[in-house]
Short mmCIF file of C-alpha atoms in Angstrom, two decimals:
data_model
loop_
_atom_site.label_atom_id
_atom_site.label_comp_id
_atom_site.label_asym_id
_atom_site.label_seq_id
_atom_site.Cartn_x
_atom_site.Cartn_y
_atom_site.Cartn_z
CA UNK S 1 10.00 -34.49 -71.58
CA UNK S 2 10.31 -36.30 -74.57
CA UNK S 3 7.56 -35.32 -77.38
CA UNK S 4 7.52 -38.61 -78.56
CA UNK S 5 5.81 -39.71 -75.15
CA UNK S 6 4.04 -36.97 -73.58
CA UNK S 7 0.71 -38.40 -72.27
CA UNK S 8 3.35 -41.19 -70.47
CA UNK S 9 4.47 -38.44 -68.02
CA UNK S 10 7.58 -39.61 -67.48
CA UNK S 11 10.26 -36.89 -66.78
CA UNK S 12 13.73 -36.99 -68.91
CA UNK S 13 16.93 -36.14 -66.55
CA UNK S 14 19.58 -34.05 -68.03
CA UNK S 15 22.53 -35.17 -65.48
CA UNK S 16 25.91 -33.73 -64.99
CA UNK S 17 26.73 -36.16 -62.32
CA UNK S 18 27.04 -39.48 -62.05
CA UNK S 19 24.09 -41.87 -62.30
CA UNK S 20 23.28 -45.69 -62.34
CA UNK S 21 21.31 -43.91 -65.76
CA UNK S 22 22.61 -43.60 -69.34
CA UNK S 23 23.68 -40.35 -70.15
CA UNK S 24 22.35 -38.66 -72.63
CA UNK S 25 25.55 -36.17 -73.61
CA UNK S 26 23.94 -32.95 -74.25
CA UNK S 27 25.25 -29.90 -73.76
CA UNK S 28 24.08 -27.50 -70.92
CA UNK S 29 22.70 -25.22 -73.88
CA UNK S 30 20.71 -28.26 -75.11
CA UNK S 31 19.38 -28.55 -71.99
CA UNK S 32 18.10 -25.08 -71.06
CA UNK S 33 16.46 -25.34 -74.68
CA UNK S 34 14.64 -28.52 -73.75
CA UNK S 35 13.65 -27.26 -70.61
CA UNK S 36 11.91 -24.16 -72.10
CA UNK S 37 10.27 -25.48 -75.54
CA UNK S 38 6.93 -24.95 -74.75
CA UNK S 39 4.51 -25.41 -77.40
CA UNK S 40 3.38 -22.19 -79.09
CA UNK S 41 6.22 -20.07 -77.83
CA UNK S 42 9.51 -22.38 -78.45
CA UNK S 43 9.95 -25.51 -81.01
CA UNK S 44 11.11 -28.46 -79.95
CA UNK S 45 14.67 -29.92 -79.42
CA UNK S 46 16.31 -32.94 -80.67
CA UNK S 47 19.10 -33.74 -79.06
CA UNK S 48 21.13 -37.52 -79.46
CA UNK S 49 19.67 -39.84 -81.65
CA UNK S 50 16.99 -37.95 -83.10
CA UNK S 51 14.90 -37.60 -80.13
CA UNK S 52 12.63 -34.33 -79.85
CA UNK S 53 12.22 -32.81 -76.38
CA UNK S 54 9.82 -30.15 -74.86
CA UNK S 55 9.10 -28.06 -71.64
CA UNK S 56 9.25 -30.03 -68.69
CA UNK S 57 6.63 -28.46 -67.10
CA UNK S 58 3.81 -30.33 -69.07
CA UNK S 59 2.75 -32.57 -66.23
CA UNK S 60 5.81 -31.71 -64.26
CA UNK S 61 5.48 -28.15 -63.27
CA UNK S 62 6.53 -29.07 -59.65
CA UNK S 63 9.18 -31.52 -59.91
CA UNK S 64 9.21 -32.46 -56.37
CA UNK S 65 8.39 -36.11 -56.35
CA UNK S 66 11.12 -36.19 -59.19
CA UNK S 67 13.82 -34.57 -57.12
CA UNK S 68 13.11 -37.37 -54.09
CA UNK S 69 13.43 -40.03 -56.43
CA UNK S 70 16.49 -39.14 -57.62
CA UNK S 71 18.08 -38.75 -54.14
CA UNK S 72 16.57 -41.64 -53.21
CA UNK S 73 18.22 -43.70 -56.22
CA UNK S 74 21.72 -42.10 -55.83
CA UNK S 75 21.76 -41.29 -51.34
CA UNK S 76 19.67 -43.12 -49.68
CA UNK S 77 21.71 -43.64 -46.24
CA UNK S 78 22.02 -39.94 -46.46
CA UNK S 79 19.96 -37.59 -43.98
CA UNK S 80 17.57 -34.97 -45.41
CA UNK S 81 18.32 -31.58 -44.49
CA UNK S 82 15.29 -29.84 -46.52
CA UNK S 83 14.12 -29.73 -49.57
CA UNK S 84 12.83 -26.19 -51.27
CA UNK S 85 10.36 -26.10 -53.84
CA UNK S 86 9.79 -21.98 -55.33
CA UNK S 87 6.78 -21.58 -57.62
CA UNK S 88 5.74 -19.66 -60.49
CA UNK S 89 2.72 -18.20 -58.93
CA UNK S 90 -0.97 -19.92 -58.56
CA UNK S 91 -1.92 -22.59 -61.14
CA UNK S 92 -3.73 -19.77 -63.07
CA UNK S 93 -0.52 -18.75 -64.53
CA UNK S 94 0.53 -21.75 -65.45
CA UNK S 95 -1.67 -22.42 -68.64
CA UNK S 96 -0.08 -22.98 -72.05
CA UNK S 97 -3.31 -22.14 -74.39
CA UNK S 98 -3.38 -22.18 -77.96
CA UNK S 99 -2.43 -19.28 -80.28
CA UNK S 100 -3.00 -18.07 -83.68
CA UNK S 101 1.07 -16.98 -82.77
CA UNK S 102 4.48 -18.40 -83.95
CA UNK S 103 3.88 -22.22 -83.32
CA UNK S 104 0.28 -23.58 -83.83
CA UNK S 105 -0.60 -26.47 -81.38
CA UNK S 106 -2.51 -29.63 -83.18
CA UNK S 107 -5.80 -30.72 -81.39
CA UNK S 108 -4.51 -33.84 -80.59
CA UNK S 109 -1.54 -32.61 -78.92
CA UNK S 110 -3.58 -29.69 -76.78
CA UNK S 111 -5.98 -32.54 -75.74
CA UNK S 112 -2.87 -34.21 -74.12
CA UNK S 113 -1.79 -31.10 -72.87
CA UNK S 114 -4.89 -30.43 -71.08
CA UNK S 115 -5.00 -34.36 -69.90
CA UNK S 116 -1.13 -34.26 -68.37
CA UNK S 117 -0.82 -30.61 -67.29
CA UNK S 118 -1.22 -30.97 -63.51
CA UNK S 119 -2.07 -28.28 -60.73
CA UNK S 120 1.35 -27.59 -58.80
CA UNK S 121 -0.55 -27.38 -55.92
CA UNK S 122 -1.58 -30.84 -56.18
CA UNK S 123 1.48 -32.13 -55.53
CA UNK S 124 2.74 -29.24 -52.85
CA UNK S 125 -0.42 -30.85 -50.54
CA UNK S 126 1.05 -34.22 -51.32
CA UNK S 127 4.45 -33.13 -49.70
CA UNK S 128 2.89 -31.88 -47.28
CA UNK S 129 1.64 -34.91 -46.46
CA UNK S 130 4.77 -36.66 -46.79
CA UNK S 131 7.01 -33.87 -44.53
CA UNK S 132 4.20 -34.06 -42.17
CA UNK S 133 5.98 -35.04 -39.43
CA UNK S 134 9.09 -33.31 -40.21
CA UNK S 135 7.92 -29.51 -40.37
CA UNK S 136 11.23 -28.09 -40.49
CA UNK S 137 12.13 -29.90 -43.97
CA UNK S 138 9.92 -28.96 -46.50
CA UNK S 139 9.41 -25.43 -47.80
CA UNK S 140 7.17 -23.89 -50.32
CA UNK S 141 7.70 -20.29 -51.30
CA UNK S 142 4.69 -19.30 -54.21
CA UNK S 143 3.31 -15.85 -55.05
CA UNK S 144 -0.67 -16.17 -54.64
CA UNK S 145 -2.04 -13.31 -55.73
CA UNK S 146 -1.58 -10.83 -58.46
CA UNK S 147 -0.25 -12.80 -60.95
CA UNK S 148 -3.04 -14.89 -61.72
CA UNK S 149 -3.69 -12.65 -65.31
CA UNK S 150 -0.03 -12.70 -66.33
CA UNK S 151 0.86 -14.98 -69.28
CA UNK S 152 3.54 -17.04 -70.37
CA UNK S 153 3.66 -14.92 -73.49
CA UNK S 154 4.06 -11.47 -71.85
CA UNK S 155 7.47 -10.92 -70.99
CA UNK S 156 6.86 -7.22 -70.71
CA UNK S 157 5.32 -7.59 -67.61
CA UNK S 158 8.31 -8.60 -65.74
CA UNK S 159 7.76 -5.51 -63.95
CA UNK S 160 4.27 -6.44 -62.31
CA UNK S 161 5.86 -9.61 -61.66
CA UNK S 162 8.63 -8.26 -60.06
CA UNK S 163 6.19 -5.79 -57.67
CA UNK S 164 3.68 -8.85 -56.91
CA UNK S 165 6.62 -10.97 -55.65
CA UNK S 166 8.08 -8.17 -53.17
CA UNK S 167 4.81 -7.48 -51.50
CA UNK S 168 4.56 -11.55 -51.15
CA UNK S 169 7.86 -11.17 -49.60
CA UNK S 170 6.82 -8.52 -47.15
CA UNK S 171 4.33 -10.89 -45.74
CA UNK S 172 5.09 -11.71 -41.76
CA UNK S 173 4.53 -15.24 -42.51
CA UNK S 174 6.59 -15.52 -45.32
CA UNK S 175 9.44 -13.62 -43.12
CA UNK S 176 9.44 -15.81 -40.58
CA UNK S 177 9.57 -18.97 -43.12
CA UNK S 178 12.53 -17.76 -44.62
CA UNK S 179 14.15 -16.56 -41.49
CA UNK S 180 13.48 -20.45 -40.68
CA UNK S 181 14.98 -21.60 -43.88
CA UNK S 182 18.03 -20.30 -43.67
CA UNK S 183 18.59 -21.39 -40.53
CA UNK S 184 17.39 -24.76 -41.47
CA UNK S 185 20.18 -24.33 -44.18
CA UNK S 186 22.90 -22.72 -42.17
CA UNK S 187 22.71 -25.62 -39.70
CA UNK S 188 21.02 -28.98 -40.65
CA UNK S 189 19.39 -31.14 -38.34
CA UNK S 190 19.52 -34.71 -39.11
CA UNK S 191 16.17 -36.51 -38.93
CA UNK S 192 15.49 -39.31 -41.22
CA UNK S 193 17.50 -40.23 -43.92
CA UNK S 194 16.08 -40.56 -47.78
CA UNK S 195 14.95 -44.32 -47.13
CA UNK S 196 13.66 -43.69 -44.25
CA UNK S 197 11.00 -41.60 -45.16
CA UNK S 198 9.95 -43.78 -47.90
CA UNK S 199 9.70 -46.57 -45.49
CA UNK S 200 7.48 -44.35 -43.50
CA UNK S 201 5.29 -42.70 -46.48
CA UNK S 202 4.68 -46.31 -47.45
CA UNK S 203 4.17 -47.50 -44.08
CA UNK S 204 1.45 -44.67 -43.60
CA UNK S 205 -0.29 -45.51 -46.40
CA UNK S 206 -0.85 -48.70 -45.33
CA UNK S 207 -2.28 -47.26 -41.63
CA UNK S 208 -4.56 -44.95 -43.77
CA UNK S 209 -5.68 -48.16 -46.02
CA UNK S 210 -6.38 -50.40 -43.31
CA UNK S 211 -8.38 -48.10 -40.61
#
């Protein structure tokens, strides 16, 4: 996201492909630093003309609705076959506090932090909404518990981290849901292309308004 604009929430693409968007030239290196400068652990990024970037994941943590959009704009006759979304763990473990640490955070900036940083969760319900009637589509794969008291900051944890996610993976429930995805992937069923199901997101919106 770009510093410069943060309380905007509007998501910066770094594309290797093309686009009816300008690109912006950087380098994949530039990138992966942009994408992981978050405030107290990494400094920002300026990359073309001056402009400073920072972590994505300040009000875009689950970049879902992004990812859709961007089909949408660049294959929208073409079918969905699913879409995966793999998080971090509960929103606990998602907080980017303040610290007396390497990069100080002004108050004005950690108000807008805690105004824009969103609950992933939020927006996994909302595709759930929108895959509804397409069950086979959308998949969400997200450690619940254990990891709740693991920072950002603690890298030597990796371990517990590690040990939390296997026994999430042991789960019969999660078995069988990726047992399912793969075969989703392996061979994809054609149900509604990208326009389609914004025709029909929009067009259930309207139901839900109206009744």
């Amino acid at each position: 996201m770009n510093a410069y604009n943060m309380d905007a929430n509007i998501p910066v693409l770094f594309r290797s492909y093309e686009s009816h968007e300008p690109h912006s030239n950087c380098k994949i290196w530039e990138a992966a630093r942009a994408t992981s400068a978050a405030p107290t652990f990494f400094k920002r990024i300026e990359i073309g003309r001056a402009q400073p970037y920072i972590d994505g994941g300040l009000g875009r943590n689950n970049p879902s609705r992004v990812v859709l959009d961007e089909a949408k704009a660049l294959f929208s006759a073409r079918h969905i076959g699913c879409l995966v979304s793999i998080g971090a763990g509960h929103a606990e473990t998602i907080n980017i506090k303040q610290s007396r640490g390497f990069q100080l955070v002004p108050t004005d900036i950690s108000d807008t932090l805690k105004a824009i940083t969103t609950d992933c969760e939020a927006m996994h319900e909302a595709m759930l909404g929108l895959f509804a009637k397409l069950p086979t589509t959308y998949f969400r794969l997200n450690v619940e518990q254990g990891m709740q008291g693991i920072k950002l900051s603690e890298w030597e944890r990796l371990g517990n981290v590690e040990a939390h996610t296997a026994q999430y993976m042991r789960k019969k429930e999660i078995g069988e849901k990726l047992a399912l995805l793969v075969d989703v992937i392996r061979v994809p069923r054609a149900q509604l292309t990208i326009e389609q199901l914004s025709k029909q997101h929009s067009f259930d919106r309207k139901i839900n308004v109206f009744i």
